[in-house]
Amino acid sequence: MANKRTYITRSEEETFQAGEKIASQWATPMTVLLRGDLGAGKTVLTRGFCSALGLQDLSLVHSPTFSLVNQYETASGTLYHIDLYRLDQSKEQYSIGLDEILGEGSNVVIEWSEKLRIPVKDFLLITIRVLPDDSREISLEAGG
Ligand code: ADP
Ligand code: MG
């Protein structure tokens, strides 16, 4: 529970900016495990990470729900963007090479990380909660 921090954001733009702020403090490579319901803002936050890492074309950053693994070449190295919503079985996660991706020393961001079946050593766990007034509570916790 060390290092816990929380942001409250009131718009998509503020969540994007929170993502930029969070990633500007990373010692890359970073593994980020994202939690939060559909529409919470996981992909918007990831777009902010990519902005801070120097990705030129942020329109590349979309939900990997169907592509399963997106790979962005940022100025700070490769970032893999993964969505485990449809990949909750351990063997499916190995079949997309997730164990290799996690061991590669690249930046990795995982949506629906509650479904992760492969052990990770050091990571940043980020939970996004939709509050009753539709703002978002973004909580950070170091783990591993
Ligand atoms: P997820 O990846 O968690 O399913 P997305 O990032 O794709 O969610 O979408 C979040 C949606 O919620 C966007 O349509 C965005 O405009 C909307 N939204 C409204 N308020 C916020 C907020 N404070 N932060 C992030 N997204 C917000
Ligand atoms: Mg998403």
CSV table of N, CA and C in Angstrom, one decimal, residues 9 11-24 26 30-36 40-65 68-74 77-84 107-113 124 126-128 138 140:
chain,number,residue,atom,x,y,z
A,9,THR,N,-10.9,13.3,-11.5
A,9,THR,CA,-10.9,14.1,-12.8
A,9,THR,C,-12.4,14.2,-13.2
A,11,SER,N,-13.4,15.3,-16.4
A,11,SER,CA,-13.7,15.3,-17.9
A,11,SER,C,-12.7,14.3,-18.5
A,12,GLU,N,-12.9,13.9,-19.7
A,12,GLU,CA,-12.0,13.1,-20.5
A,12,GLU,C,-10.6,13.8,-20.5
A,13,GLU,N,-10.6,15.1,-20.8
A,13,GLU,CA,-9.4,15.9,-20.9
A,13,GLU,C,-8.6,15.8,-19.6
A,14,GLU,N,-9.3,15.9,-18.5
A,14,GLU,CA,-8.6,15.9,-17.2
A,14,GLU,C,-8.0,14.5,-16.9
A,15,THR,N,-8.7,13.4,-17.4
A,15,THR,CA,-8.1,12.1,-17.2
A,15,THR,C,-6.9,11.9,-18.1
A,16,PHE,N,-7.0,12.4,-19.3
A,16,PHE,CA,-5.8,12.4,-20.2
A,16,PHE,C,-4.6,13.1,-19.6
A,17,GLN,N,-4.9,14.3,-19.0
A,17,GLN,CA,-3.8,15.0,-18.3
A,17,GLN,C,-3.2,14.3,-17.1
A,18,ALA,N,-4.1,13.6,-16.4
A,18,ALA,CA,-3.7,12.8,-15.2
A,18,ALA,C,-2.7,11.7,-15.8
A,19,GLY,N,-3.1,11.1,-16.9
A,19,GLY,CA,-2.2,10.1,-17.5
A,19,GLY,C,-0.9,10.6,-17.9
A,20,GLU,N,-0.9,11.8,-18.4
A,20,GLU,CA,0.4,12.4,-18.8
A,20,GLU,C,1.3,12.7,-17.5
A,21,LYS,N,0.6,13.1,-16.5
A,21,LYS,CA,1.4,13.4,-15.2
A,21,LYS,C,1.9,12.2,-14.6
A,22,ILE,N,1.1,11.1,-14.6
A,22,ILE,CA,1.5,9.9,-14.0
A,22,ILE,C,2.7,9.3,-14.7
A,23,ALA,N,2.6,9.3,-16.1
A,23,ALA,CA,3.7,8.7,-16.9
A,23,ALA,C,5.0,9.5,-16.9
A,24,SER,N,4.8,10.8,-16.7
A,24,SER,CA,6.0,11.7,-16.7
A,24,SER,C,6.9,11.4,-15.4
A,26,TRP,N,7.4,8.2,-14.4
A,26,TRP,CA,7.8,6.8,-14.5
A,26,TRP,C,9.3,6.7,-14.7
A,30,MET,N,7.9,0.5,-17.5
A,30,MET,CA,6.9,0.4,-16.4
A,30,MET,C,5.8,-0.6,-16.8
A,31,THR,N,5.4,-1.4,-15.9
A,31,THR,CA,4.2,-2.3,-16.1
A,31,THR,C,3.0,-1.7,-15.3
A,32,VAL,N,2.0,-1.4,-16.0
A,32,VAL,CA,0.8,-0.8,-15.4
A,32,VAL,C,-0.4,-1.7,-15.5
A,33,LEU,N,-1.0,-2.0,-14.4
A,33,LEU,CA,-2.2,-2.8,-14.3
A,33,LEU,C,-3.4,-1.9,-14.1
A,34,LEU,N,-4.3,-1.9,-15.0
A,34,LEU,CA,-5.5,-1.0,-14.9
A,34,LEU,C,-6.7,-1.8,-14.5
A,35,ARG,N,-7.5,-1.2,-13.6
A,35,ARG,CA,-8.8,-1.8,-13.2
A,35,ARG,C,-9.8,-0.7,-13.4
A,36,GLY,N,-11.0,-1.1,-13.7
A,36,GLY,CA,-12.1,-0.1,-13.8
A,36,GLY,C,-13.1,-0.7,-14.8
A,40,ALA,N,-14.9,3.5,-17.9
A,40,ALA,CA,-14.3,4.2,-16.8
A,40,ALA,C,-13.3,5.2,-17.2
A,41,GLY,N,-12.5,4.9,-18.2
A,41,GLY,CA,-11.5,5.8,-18.7
A,41,GLY,C,-10.1,5.2,-18.9
A,42,LYS,N,-10.0,3.9,-18.9
A,42,LYS,CA,-8.7,3.2,-19.0
A,42,LYS,C,-8.0,3.5,-20.3
A,43,THR,N,-8.7,3.6,-21.4
A,43,THR,CA,-8.0,3.9,-22.6
A,43,THR,C,-7.7,5.3,-22.7
A,44,VAL,N,-8.5,6.2,-22.2
A,44,VAL,CA,-8.2,7.7,-22.2
A,44,VAL,C,-6.9,7.9,-21.4
A,45,LEU,N,-6.8,7.2,-20.2
A,45,LEU,CA,-5.6,7.4,-19.4
A,45,LEU,C,-4.4,6.9,-20.1
A,46,THR,N,-4.5,5.7,-20.8
A,46,THR,CA,-3.4,5.2,-21.6
A,46,THR,C,-2.9,6.1,-22.7
A,47,ARG,N,-3.9,6.8,-23.3
A,47,ARG,CA,-3.5,7.9,-24.3
A,47,ARG,C,-2.7,8.9,-23.6
A,48,GLY,N,-3.0,9.3,-22.4
A,48,GLY,CA,-2.2,10.3,-21.7
A,48,GLY,C,-0.8,9.7,-21.4
A,49,PHE,N,-0.7,8.4,-21.0
A,49,PHE,CA,0.7,7.8,-20.8
A,49,PHE,C,1.5,8.0,-22.1
A,50,CYS,N,0.9,7.6,-23.2
A,50,CYS,CA,1.6,7.6,-24.5
A,50,CYS,C,2.0,9.0,-24.9
A,51,SER,N,1.2,10.0,-24.6
A,51,SER,CA,1.6,11.4,-24.8
A,51,SER,C,2.8,11.8,-24.1
A,52,ALA,N,2.9,11.4,-22.8
A,52,ALA,CA,4.0,11.8,-22.0
A,52,ALA,C,5.3,11.0,-22.4
A,53,LEU,N,5.1,9.8,-23.0
A,53,LEU,CA,6.2,9.0,-23.5
A,53,LEU,C,6.7,9.5,-24.9
A,54,GLY,N,6.0,10.5,-25.4
A,54,GLY,CA,6.4,11.0,-26.7
A,54,GLY,C,5.9,10.4,-27.9
A,55,LEU,N,4.7,9.7,-27.8
A,55,LEU,CA,4.1,9.2,-29.1
A,55,LEU,C,3.5,10.3,-29.9
A,56,GLN,N,3.9,10.4,-31.2
A,56,GLN,CA,3.5,11.5,-32.0
A,56,GLN,C,2.0,11.4,-32.3
A,57,ASP,N,1.5,10.2,-32.8
A,57,ASP,CA,0.2,10.1,-33.3
A,57,ASP,C,-0.7,9.4,-32.2
A,58,LEU,N,-1.4,10.2,-31.4
A,58,LEU,CA,-2.2,9.6,-30.3
A,58,LEU,C,-3.4,9.0,-30.8
A,59,SER,N,-3.8,9.2,-32.1
A,59,SER,CA,-5.0,8.5,-32.6
A,59,SER,C,-4.8,7.0,-32.8
A,60,LEU,N,-3.5,6.6,-32.7
A,60,LEU,CA,-3.2,5.1,-32.7
A,60,LEU,C,-3.7,4.4,-31.4
A,61,VAL,N,-3.8,5.2,-30.4
A,61,VAL,CA,-4.1,4.6,-29.1
A,61,VAL,C,-5.6,4.4,-28.9
A,62,HIS,N,-6.1,3.2,-29.2
A,62,HIS,CA,-7.5,2.8,-29.1
A,62,HIS,C,-7.5,1.5,-28.3
A,63,SER,N,-8.8,1.2,-27.8
A,63,SER,CA,-9.0,0.0,-27.0
A,63,SER,C,-8.6,-1.2,-27.8
A,64,PRO,N,-7.7,-2.1,-27.2
A,64,PRO,CA,-7.3,-3.3,-27.9
A,64,PRO,C,-8.3,-4.4,-27.7
A,65,THR,N,-9.6,-4.1,-27.5
A,65,THR,CA,-10.6,-5.1,-27.2
A,65,THR,C,-10.6,-6.2,-28.3
A,68,LEU,N,-6.5,-7.2,-29.3
A,68,LEU,CA,-5.9,-7.9,-28.2
A,68,LEU,C,-4.5,-7.3,-27.7
A,69,VAL,N,-3.6,-7.0,-28.7
A,69,VAL,CA,-2.3,-6.4,-28.3
A,69,VAL,C,-2.1,-5.2,-29.3
A,70,ASN,N,-2.0,-4.0,-28.7
A,70,ASN,CA,-1.5,-2.9,-29.6
A,70,ASN,C,-0.1,-2.6,-29.2
A,71,GLN,N,0.7,-2.2,-30.2
A,71,GLN,CA,2.1,-1.9,-29.9
A,71,GLN,C,2.4,-0.5,-30.5
A,72,TYR,N,2.8,0.4,-29.6
A,72,TYR,CA,3.1,1.8,-30.0
A,72,TYR,C,4.6,2.0,-29.8
A,73,GLU,N,5.2,2.7,-30.8
A,73,GLU,CA,6.7,3.0,-30.8
A,73,GLU,C,6.8,4.4,-30.3
A,74,THR,N,7.0,4.7,-29.0
A,74,THR,CA,7.1,6.0,-28.5
A,74,THR,C,8.6,6.5,-28.4
A,77,GLY,N,10.5,4.4,-26.0
A,77,GLY,CA,10.5,2.9,-26.2
A,77,GLY,C,9.1,2.4,-26.5
A,78,THR,N,9.1,1.1,-26.7
A,78,THR,CA,7.8,0.4,-27.1
A,78,THR,C,6.9,0.4,-25.9
A,79,LEU,N,5.6,0.6,-26.2
A,79,LEU,CA,4.6,0.4,-25.2
A,79,LEU,C,3.6,-0.6,-25.7
A,80,TYR,N,3.4,-1.7,-25.0
A,80,TYR,CA,2.4,-2.6,-25.4
A,80,TYR,C,1.1,-2.3,-24.6
A,81,HIS,N,0.0,-2.3,-25.3
A,81,HIS,CA,-1.3,-2.0,-24.7
A,81,HIS,C,-2.2,-3.2,-24.9
A,82,ILE,N,-2.6,-3.8,-23.8
A,82,ILE,CA,-3.3,-5.1,-23.9
A,82,ILE,C,-4.6,-5.0,-23.1
A,83,ASP,N,-5.6,-5.7,-23.6
A,83,ASP,CA,-6.9,-5.8,-23.0
A,83,ASP,C,-7.3,-7.3,-22.7
A,84,LEU,N,-7.5,-7.6,-21.5
A,84,LEU,CA,-7.7,-9.0,-21.2
A,84,LEU,C,-9.2,-9.4,-21.0
A,107,ASN,N,7.5,-1.0,-21.8
A,107,ASN,CA,6.4,-0.5,-21.1
A,107,ASN,C,5.2,-1.3,-21.5
A,108,VAL,N,4.4,-1.7,-20.5
A,108,VAL,CA,3.2,-2.5,-20.7
A,108,VAL,C,2.0,-2.0,-19.9
A,109,VAL,N,0.9,-1.8,-20.6
A,109,VAL,CA,-0.3,-1.3,-19.9
A,109,VAL,C,-1.4,-2.3,-20.2
A,110,ILE,N,-2.0,-2.8,-19.1
A,110,ILE,CA,-3.0,-3.9,-19.3
A,110,ILE,C,-4.4,-3.4,-18.7
A,111,GLU,N,-5.4,-3.4,-19.6
A,111,GLU,CA,-6.7,-3.1,-19.2
A,111,GLU,C,-7.4,-4.4,-18.8
A,112,TRP,N,-8.3,-4.4,-17.9
A,112,TRP,CA,-8.9,-5.6,-17.3
A,112,TRP,C,-7.9,-6.4,-16.6
A,113,SER,N,-7.0,-5.8,-15.9
A,113,SER,CA,-5.8,-6.6,-15.3
A,113,SER,C,-6.3,-7.5,-14.2
A,124,LEU,N,2.6,-1.0,-11.3
A,124,LEU,CA,1.8,0.1,-10.8
A,124,LEU,C,0.4,-0.3,-11.0
A,126,ILE,N,-3.4,0.7,-11.0
A,126,ILE,CA,-4.3,2.0,-11.1
A,126,ILE,C,-5.7,1.5,-11.2
A,127,THR,N,-6.5,2.0,-10.3
A,127,THR,CA,-8.0,1.7,-10.2
A,127,THR,C,-8.8,2.9,-10.5
A,128,ILE,N,-9.7,2.9,-11.5
A,128,ILE,CA,-10.5,4.0,-11.9
A,128,ILE,C,-11.9,3.7,-11.4
A,138,ILE,N,-9.1,8.1,-9.6
A,138,ILE,CA,-8.0,7.4,-10.1
A,138,ILE,C,-7.0,7.1,-9.0
A,140,LEU,N,-3.6,5.2,-7.4
A,140,LEU,CA,-2.4,4.5,-7.7
A,140,LEU,C,-1.8,3.8,-6.5
